[in-house]
Amino acid sequence: MDTNRIDLNLLRVFHAILEEHNLTLAANRLGLSQPAVSYSLGRLRAILDDPLFVRNGNEMQPTSAALEMREPLREAMAAAEHALQLMVPFAAATSTRVFRLSMSDIGELAFLPTLCAALAECAPHVRLDIQSIPVDQIEDALRVGRLDLAIGNLPALVERTRHQRLFHEDYVCMTRRRRGLPRRTLTLEQYLAFPHVLVGSLESAHYQIEESFRKRNIHRQIALRVPHFTVVPHILAHTDWIVTLPRRTVRLLNPADEFAVYDLPVDIAGVTVTVHWHADFDTHDANRWLRTLVITQLSDAPA
DNA sequence: AGCCACTGAATACAGCCAGG
DNA sequence: CCTGGCTGTATTCAGTGGCT
């Protein structure tokens, strides 16, 4: 295969067929005629020496070779689109830019309603692409522009990226309401008597609370470790377990007040939620506009 | 099972255009 | 002006599904 022969426009065609499974729809998407797409596909087939798609009824099914190319190609197309967007001066009212943000599942619950409402108001054509990227990959993603901003409790990134504090909050604990629960406060003994739900993986930001307990030589009985917060209410509703989580998160997960919430019986440092970006984008129009919006909308001490 | 209408890919051919 | 690459129109071919 001679890759020098590949006209990159052919990859656009290939990508469109991968998405549509249909040459006519792919042609519509690209603003070409169906034969033009067929011709391009023919050239790609010759260059790559693979049929790439085989017709199955009214559908063009990708071959295994085409499927192997799908993800890398999708990423490449997204990166190219993103790169082109960087060259266009940002005008909120008319921009169709896609902003990529990283946040946790609970971040989505807590931040997206506010952010989306603000966007609908002042940048109605802008799109958000929310990704949950492992903490150790966020810095790279911000640097290469694969992410615009990362929002969350991300102490590991504070030294390595530009950031702005949004708010600070303490931890509380939550369990299903039932007879026999203490009324207002939990003693440490009572707290430790519960089986605990631990939220977050070893890489996640909330794992730092584990460190705090370990340093104090406090050992909890972990009944379950889950990667996300959103499943927690469903688990607590069916068990007598307890979960330790940030106070704002409780408001989101306990809107009907069906769970009992207590202050922690130990003095554990809370979390500081920050918004992060890469220094290379300090003066970048669109990035600056978005982070200003995020800070204005989400910060408890607006910039 | 056979017929028919419909849909969609492939192909033949012509026109346009940029580069040499 | 010629050539090659690309695209569009018109047409053909093949598969599918409904109907009898």
PDB file of N, CA, C and O (backbone and C1' of nucleotides) in Angstrom, chain C:
ATOM      1  P    DC C   1      -6.055  27.040 -27.809  1.00  0.00           P
ATOM      2  O5'  DC C   1      -5.326  25.623 -27.708  1.00  0.00           O
ATOM      3  C5'  DC C   1      -4.196  25.337 -28.531  1.00  0.00           C
ATOM      4  C4'  DC C   1      -3.523  24.113 -27.959  1.00  0.00           C
ATOM      5  C3'  DC C   1      -4.477  22.945 -27.708  1.00  0.00           C
ATOM      6  O3'  DC C   1      -3.807  21.740 -28.073  1.00  0.00           O
ATOM      7  C1'  DC C   1      -3.397  23.520 -25.690  1.00  0.00           C
ATOM      8  P    DC C   2      -4.687  20.468 -28.278  1.00  0.00           P
ATOM      9  O5'  DC C   2      -4.019  19.550 -27.166  1.00  0.00           O
ATOM     10  C5'  DC C   2      -2.594  19.525 -27.070  1.00  0.00           C
ATOM     11  C4'  DC C   2      -2.195  18.795 -25.783  1.00  0.00           C
ATOM     12  C3'  DC C   2      -3.036  17.555 -25.473  1.00  0.00           C
ATOM     13  O3'  DC C   2      -2.170  16.500 -25.130  1.00  0.00           O
ATOM     14  C1'  DC C   2      -3.057  19.063 -23.617  1.00  0.00           C
ATOM     15  P    DT C   3      -2.772  15.064 -24.968  1.00  0.00           P
ATOM     16  O5'  DT C   3      -2.723  14.892 -23.392  1.00  0.00           O
ATOM     17  C5'  DT C   3      -1.549  15.303 -22.676  1.00  0.00           C
ATOM     18  C4'  DT C   3      -1.800  15.188 -21.188  1.00  0.00           C
ATOM     19  C3'  DT C   3      -2.661  13.988 -20.799  1.00  0.00           C
ATOM     20  O3'  DT C   3      -2.013  13.269 -19.783  1.00  0.00           O
ATOM     21  C1'  DT C   3      -3.530  15.996 -19.853  1.00  0.00           C
ATOM     22  P    DG C   4      -2.539  11.826 -19.405  1.00  0.00           P
ATOM     23  O5'  DG C   4      -2.919  12.049 -17.872  1.00  0.00           O
ATOM     24  C5'  DG C   4      -2.098  12.909 -17.072  1.00  0.00           C
ATOM     25  C4'  DG C   4      -2.868  13.303 -15.817  1.00  0.00           C
ATOM     26  C3'  DG C   4      -3.715  12.170 -15.226  1.00  0.00           C
ATOM     27  O3'  DG C   4      -3.557  12.202 -13.825  1.00  0.00           O
ATOM     28  C1'  DG C   4      -5.096  14.026 -15.724  1.00  0.00           C
ATOM     29  P    DG C   5      -4.176  11.043 -12.946  1.00  0.00           P
ATOM     30  O5'  DG C   5      -5.180  11.867 -12.024  1.00  0.00           O
ATOM     31  C5'  DG C   5      -4.732  13.097 -11.452  1.00  0.00           C
ATOM     32  C4'  DG C   5      -5.925  13.850 -10.896  1.00  0.00           C
ATOM     33  C3'  DG C   5      -6.925  12.956 -10.148  1.00  0.00           C
ATOM     34  O3'  DG C   5      -7.271  13.588  -8.931  1.00  0.00           O
ATOM     35  C1'  DG C   5      -8.030  14.180 -11.849  1.00  0.00           C
ATOM     36  P    DC C   6      -8.134  12.792  -7.857  1.00  0.00           P
ATOM     37  O5'  DC C   6      -9.548  13.510  -8.022  1.00  0.00           O
ATOM     38  C5'  DC C   6      -9.606  14.935  -7.941  1.00  0.00           C
ATOM     39  C4'  DC C   6     -10.974  15.411  -8.398  1.00  0.00           C
ATOM     40  C3'  DC C   6     -12.138  14.635  -7.769  1.00  0.00           C
ATOM     41  O3'  DC C   6     -12.939  15.535  -7.033  1.00  0.00           O
ATOM     42  C1'  DC C   6     -12.428  14.930 -10.115  1.00  0.00           C
ATOM     43  P    DT C   7     -14.129  14.989  -6.144  1.00  0.00           P
ATOM     44  O5'  DT C   7     -15.383  15.322  -7.067  1.00  0.00           O
ATOM     45  C5'  DT C   7     -15.570  16.652  -7.522  1.00  0.00           C
ATOM     46  C4'  DT C   7     -16.730  16.697  -8.497  1.00  0.00           C
ATOM     47  C3'  DT C   7     -17.974  15.934  -8.011  1.00  0.00           C
ATOM     48  O3'  DT C   7     -19.090  16.802  -8.028  1.00  0.00           O
ATOM     49  C1'  DT C   7     -17.390  15.299 -10.235  1.00  0.00           C
ATOM     50  P    DG C   8     -20.490  16.320  -7.528  1.00  0.00           P
ATOM     51  O5'  DG C   8     -21.334  16.267  -8.888  1.00  0.00           O
ATOM     52  C5'  DG C   8     -21.335  17.416  -9.743  1.00  0.00           C
ATOM     53  C4'  DG C   8     -22.144  17.101 -10.984  1.00  0.00           C
ATOM     54  C3'  DG C   8     -23.450  16.359 -10.693  1.00  0.00           C
ATOM     55  O3'  DG C   8     -24.519  16.922 -11.442  1.00  0.00           O
ATOM     56  C1'  DG C   8     -22.079  15.049 -12.145  1.00  0.00           C
ATOM     57  P    DT C   9     -25.982  16.344 -11.283  1.00  0.00           P
ATOM     58  O5'  DT C   9     -26.195  15.527 -12.637  1.00  0.00           O
ATOM     59  C5'  DT C   9     -25.961  16.160 -13.894  1.00  0.00           C
ATOM     60  C4'  DT C   9     -26.276  15.182 -15.018  1.00  0.00           C
ATOM     61  C3'  DT C   9     -27.596  14.429 -14.853  1.00  0.00           C
ATOM     62  O3'  DT C   9     -28.261  14.376 -16.107  1.00  0.00           O
ATOM     63  C1'  DT C   9     -25.797  12.881 -15.035  1.00  0.00           C
ATOM     64  P    DA C  10     -29.708  13.743 -16.219  1.00  0.00           P
ATOM     65  O5'  DA C  10     -29.377  12.309 -16.845  1.00  0.00           O
ATOM     66  C5'  DA C  10     -28.497  12.217 -17.964  1.00  0.00           C
ATOM     67  C4'  DA C  10     -28.266  10.765 -18.301  1.00  0.00           C
ATOM     68  C3'  DA C  10     -29.514   9.868 -18.204  1.00  0.00           C
ATOM     69  O3'  DA C  10     -29.557   9.036 -19.352  1.00  0.00           O
ATOM     70  C1'  DA C  10     -27.786   8.987 -16.843  1.00  0.00           C
ATOM     71  P    DT C  11     -30.793   8.050 -19.577  1.00  0.00           P
ATOM     72  O5'  DT C  11     -30.159   6.649 -19.147  1.00  0.00           O
ATOM     73  C5'  DT C  11     -28.886   6.271 -19.688  1.00  0.00           C
ATOM     74  C4'  DT C  11     -28.366   5.076 -18.945  1.00  0.00           C
ATOM     75  C3'  DT C  11     -29.380   3.947 -18.742  1.00  0.00           C
ATOM     76  O3'  DT C  11     -28.977   2.827 -19.520  1.00  0.00           O
ATOM     77  C1'  DT C  11     -28.034   4.341 -16.799  1.00  0.00           C
ATOM     78  P    DT C  12     -29.854   1.484 -19.485  1.00  0.00           P
ATOM     79  O5'  DT C  12     -28.954   0.568 -18.550  1.00  0.00           O
ATOM     80  C5'  DT C  12     -27.530   0.528 -18.772  1.00  0.00           C
ATOM     81  C4'  DT C  12     -26.885  -0.323 -17.691  1.00  0.00           C
ATOM     82  C3'  DT C  12     -27.590  -1.657 -17.432  1.00  0.00           C
ATOM     83  O3'  DT C  12     -26.597  -2.667 -17.323  1.00  0.00           O
ATOM     84  C1'  DT C  12     -27.397  -0.429 -15.406  1.00  0.00           C
ATOM     85  P    DC C  13     -27.027  -4.181 -17.312  1.00  0.00           P
ATOM     86  O5'  DC C  13     -26.772  -4.555 -15.768  1.00  0.00           O
ATOM     87  C5'  DC C  13     -25.524  -4.192 -15.170  1.00  0.00           C
ATOM     88  C4'  DC C  13     -25.601  -4.462 -13.672  1.00  0.00           C
ATOM     89  C3'  DC C  13     -26.304  -5.779 -13.314  1.00  0.00           C
ATOM     90  O3'  DC C  13     -25.479  -6.496 -12.423  1.00  0.00           O
ATOM     91  C1'  DC C  13     -27.245  -3.965 -12.107  1.00  0.00           C
ATOM     92  P    DA C  14     -25.842  -7.980 -12.053  1.00  0.00           P
ATOM     93  O5'  DA C  14     -26.285  -7.817 -10.533  1.00  0.00           O
ATOM     94  C5'  DA C  14     -25.471  -7.028  -9.669  1.00  0.00           C
ATOM     95  C4'  DA C  14     -26.175  -6.892  -8.330  1.00  0.00           C
ATOM     96  C3'  DA C  14     -26.924  -8.146  -7.881  1.00  0.00           C
ATOM     97  O3'  DA C  14     -26.622  -8.364  -6.519  1.00  0.00           O
ATOM     98  C1'  DA C  14     -28.367  -6.289  -7.875  1.00  0.00           C
ATOM     99  P    DG C  15     -27.064  -9.729  -5.814  1.00  0.00           P
ATOM    100  O5'  DG C  15     -27.942  -9.169  -4.613  1.00  0.00           O
ATOM    101  C5'  DG C  15     -27.433  -8.091  -3.829  1.00  0.00           C
ATOM    102  C4'  DG C  15     -28.575  -7.489  -3.031  1.00  0.00           C
ATOM    103  C3'  DG C  15     -29.474  -8.532  -2.348  1.00  0.00           C
ATOM    104  O3'  DG C  15     -29.609  -8.161  -0.987  1.00  0.00           O
ATOM    105  C1'  DG C  15     -30.777  -7.009  -3.636  1.00  0.00           C
ATOM    106  P    DT C  16     -30.455  -9.104  -0.005  1.00  0.00           P
ATOM    107  O5'  DT C  16     -31.815  -8.292   0.129  1.00  0.00           O
ATOM    108  C5'  DT C  16     -31.755  -6.892   0.378  1.00  0.00           C
ATOM    109  C4'  DT C  16     -33.164  -6.343   0.516  1.00  0.00           C
ATOM    110  C3'  DT C  16     -34.131  -7.278   1.261  1.00  0.00           C
ATOM    111  O3'  DT C  16     -34.791  -6.530   2.259  1.00  0.00           O
ATOM    112  C1'  DT C  16     -35.021  -6.631  -0.845  1.00  0.00           C
ATOM    113  P    DG C  17     -35.630  -7.309   3.361  1.00  0.00           P
ATOM    114  O5'  DG C  17     -37.125  -6.887   3.017  1.00  0.00           O
ATOM    115  C5'  DG C  17     -37.377  -5.547   2.594  1.00  0.00           C
ATOM    116  C4'  DG C  17     -38.766  -5.465   2.002  1.00  0.00           C
ATOM    117  C3'  DG C  17     -39.787  -6.382   2.676  1.00  0.00           C
ATOM    118  O3'  DG C  17     -41.020  -5.678   2.764  1.00  0.00           O
ATOM    119  C1'  DG C  17     -39.683  -6.875   0.374  1.00  0.00           C
ATOM    120  P    DG C  18     -42.157  -6.220   3.710  1.00  0.00           P
ATOM    121  O5'  DG C  18     -43.454  -6.029   2.805  1.00  0.00           O
ATOM    122  C5'  DG C  18     -43.551  -4.868   1.978  1.00  0.00           C
ATOM    123  C4'  DG C  18     -44.487  -5.139   0.823  1.00  0.00           C
ATOM    124  C3'  DG C  18     -45.719  -5.964   1.193  1.00  0.00           C
ATOM    125  O3'  DG C  18     -46.865  -5.381   0.592  1.00  0.00           O
ATOM    126  C1'  DG C  18     -44.554  -7.018  -0.585  1.00  0.00           C
ATOM    127  P    DC C  19     -48.304  -5.834   1.068  1.00  0.00           P
ATOM    128  O5'  DC C  19     -48.824  -6.638  -0.211  1.00  0.00           O
ATOM    129  C5'  DC C  19     -48.667  -6.063  -1.514  1.00  0.00           C
ATOM    130  C4'  DC C  19     -48.870  -7.132  -2.558  1.00  0.00           C
ATOM    131  C3'  DC C  19     -50.018  -8.090  -2.245  1.00  0.00           C
ATOM    132  O3'  DC C  19     -50.980  -8.022  -3.288  1.00  0.00           O
ATOM    133  C1'  DC C  19     -48.050  -9.255  -2.955  1.00  0.00           C
ATOM    134  P    DT C  20     -52.403  -8.759  -3.081  1.00  0.00           P
ATOM    135  O5'  DT C  20     -52.255 -10.020  -4.038  1.00  0.00           O
ATOM    136  C5'  DT C  20     -51.835  -9.831  -5.399  1.00  0.00           C
ATOM    137  C4'  DT C  20     -51.499 -11.180  -6.009  1.00  0.00           C
ATOM    138  C3'  DT C  20     -52.547 -12.269  -5.762  1.00  0.00           C
ATOM    139  O3'  DT C  20     -52.898 -12.875  -6.990  1.00  0.00           O
ATOM    140  C1'  DT C  20     -50.371 -13.047  -5.211  1.00  0.00           C
TER     141       DT C  20
END
